[in-house]
Amino acid sequence: MVALLGPPPSQLRDKAGSHLLEFFNEDGSPKVEILNETSGSFLASSLNRIGKTMTPQESEMFLAFFRRTVTWTQEA
């Protein structure tokens, strides 16, 4: 999710408390390597893995929906 959404906002990291250290270092950097992936490339590779395709228009509509609904916080 960090690859697609970027790092979580500071207010979310603050609320996570000690659980944050399971996934992030003290400085807020991720404990694992984060792939440099866009939502478009993620969608394309996911569809390829399951043998499905979308038209460019379908892909753009889905990605617009994804960007509006998948966020770190409800306010975003």
mmCIF file of C-alpha atoms in Angstrom, residues 2-46:
data_model
loop_
_atom_site.group_PDB
_atom_site.id
_atom_site.type_symbol
_atom_site.label_atom_id
_atom_site.label_comp_id
_atom_site.label_asym_id
_atom_site.label_seq_id
_atom_site.Cartn_x
_atom_site.Cartn_y
_atom_site.Cartn_z
ATOM 1 C CA VAL A 2 2.898 2.352 0.689
ATOM 2 C CA ALA A 3 4.024 1.908 -2.928
ATOM 3 C CA LEU A 4 0.582 2.976 -4.170
ATOM 4 C CA LEU A 5 -0.424 5.567 -1.561
ATOM 5 C CA GLY A 6 2.896 6.846 -0.310
ATOM 6 C CA PRO A 7 3.804 6.822 3.372
ATOM 7 C CA PRO A 8 1.002 7.098 5.918
ATOM 8 C CA PRO A 9 0.348 10.628 7.207
ATOM 9 C CA SER A 10 1.978 11.634 10.490
ATOM 10 C CA GLN A 11 -1.328 11.735 12.409
ATOM 11 C CA LEU A 12 -1.972 8.096 11.464
ATOM 12 C CA ARG A 13 1.582 7.108 12.411
ATOM 13 C CA ASP A 14 1.129 8.857 15.776
ATOM 14 C CA LYS A 15 -2.089 6.933 16.466
ATOM 15 C CA ALA A 16 -0.426 3.607 15.618
ATOM 16 C CA GLY A 17 1.863 3.827 18.648
ATOM 17 C CA SER A 18 4.174 0.865 19.139
ATOM 18 C CA HIS A 19 2.456 -1.081 16.327
ATOM 19 C CA LEU A 20 4.115 1.285 13.886
ATOM 20 C CA LEU A 21 7.501 -0.247 14.701
ATOM 21 C CA GLU A 22 6.340 -3.578 13.293
ATOM 22 C CA PHE A 23 6.423 -2.079 9.797
ATOM 23 C CA PHE A 24 8.406 1.180 10.022
ATOM 24 C CA ASN A 25 11.739 2.231 11.515
ATOM 25 C CA GLU A 26 12.027 4.895 14.238
ATOM 26 C CA ASP A 27 12.580 7.545 11.536
ATOM 27 C CA GLY A 28 9.327 6.560 9.773
ATOM 28 C CA SER A 29 10.981 4.766 6.867
ATOM 29 C CA PRO A 30 9.551 1.362 5.887
ATOM 30 C CA LYS A 31 11.343 -1.722 7.225
ATOM 31 C CA VAL A 32 11.103 -3.438 3.838
ATOM 32 C CA GLU A 33 12.014 -2.284 0.352
ATOM 33 C CA ILE A 34 9.082 -0.507 -1.299
ATOM 34 C CA LEU A 35 8.671 -1.087 -5.014
ATOM 35 C CA ASN A 36 8.397 2.019 -7.144
ATOM 36 C CA GLU A 37 5.026 1.169 -8.640
ATOM 37 C CA THR A 38 2.183 3.322 -9.914
ATOM 38 C CA SER A 39 -1.461 2.409 -9.558
ATOM 39 C CA GLY A 40 -1.588 1.914 -13.343
ATOM 40 C CA SER A 41 1.329 -0.505 -13.407
ATOM 41 C CA PHE A 42 -0.050 -2.319 -10.354
ATOM 42 C CA LEU A 43 -3.426 -2.750 -12.080
ATOM 43 C CA ALA A 44 -1.798 -3.967 -15.297
ATOM 44 C CA SER A 45 0.388 -6.530 -13.512
ATOM 45 C CA SER A 46 -2.546 -7.724 -11.381
#
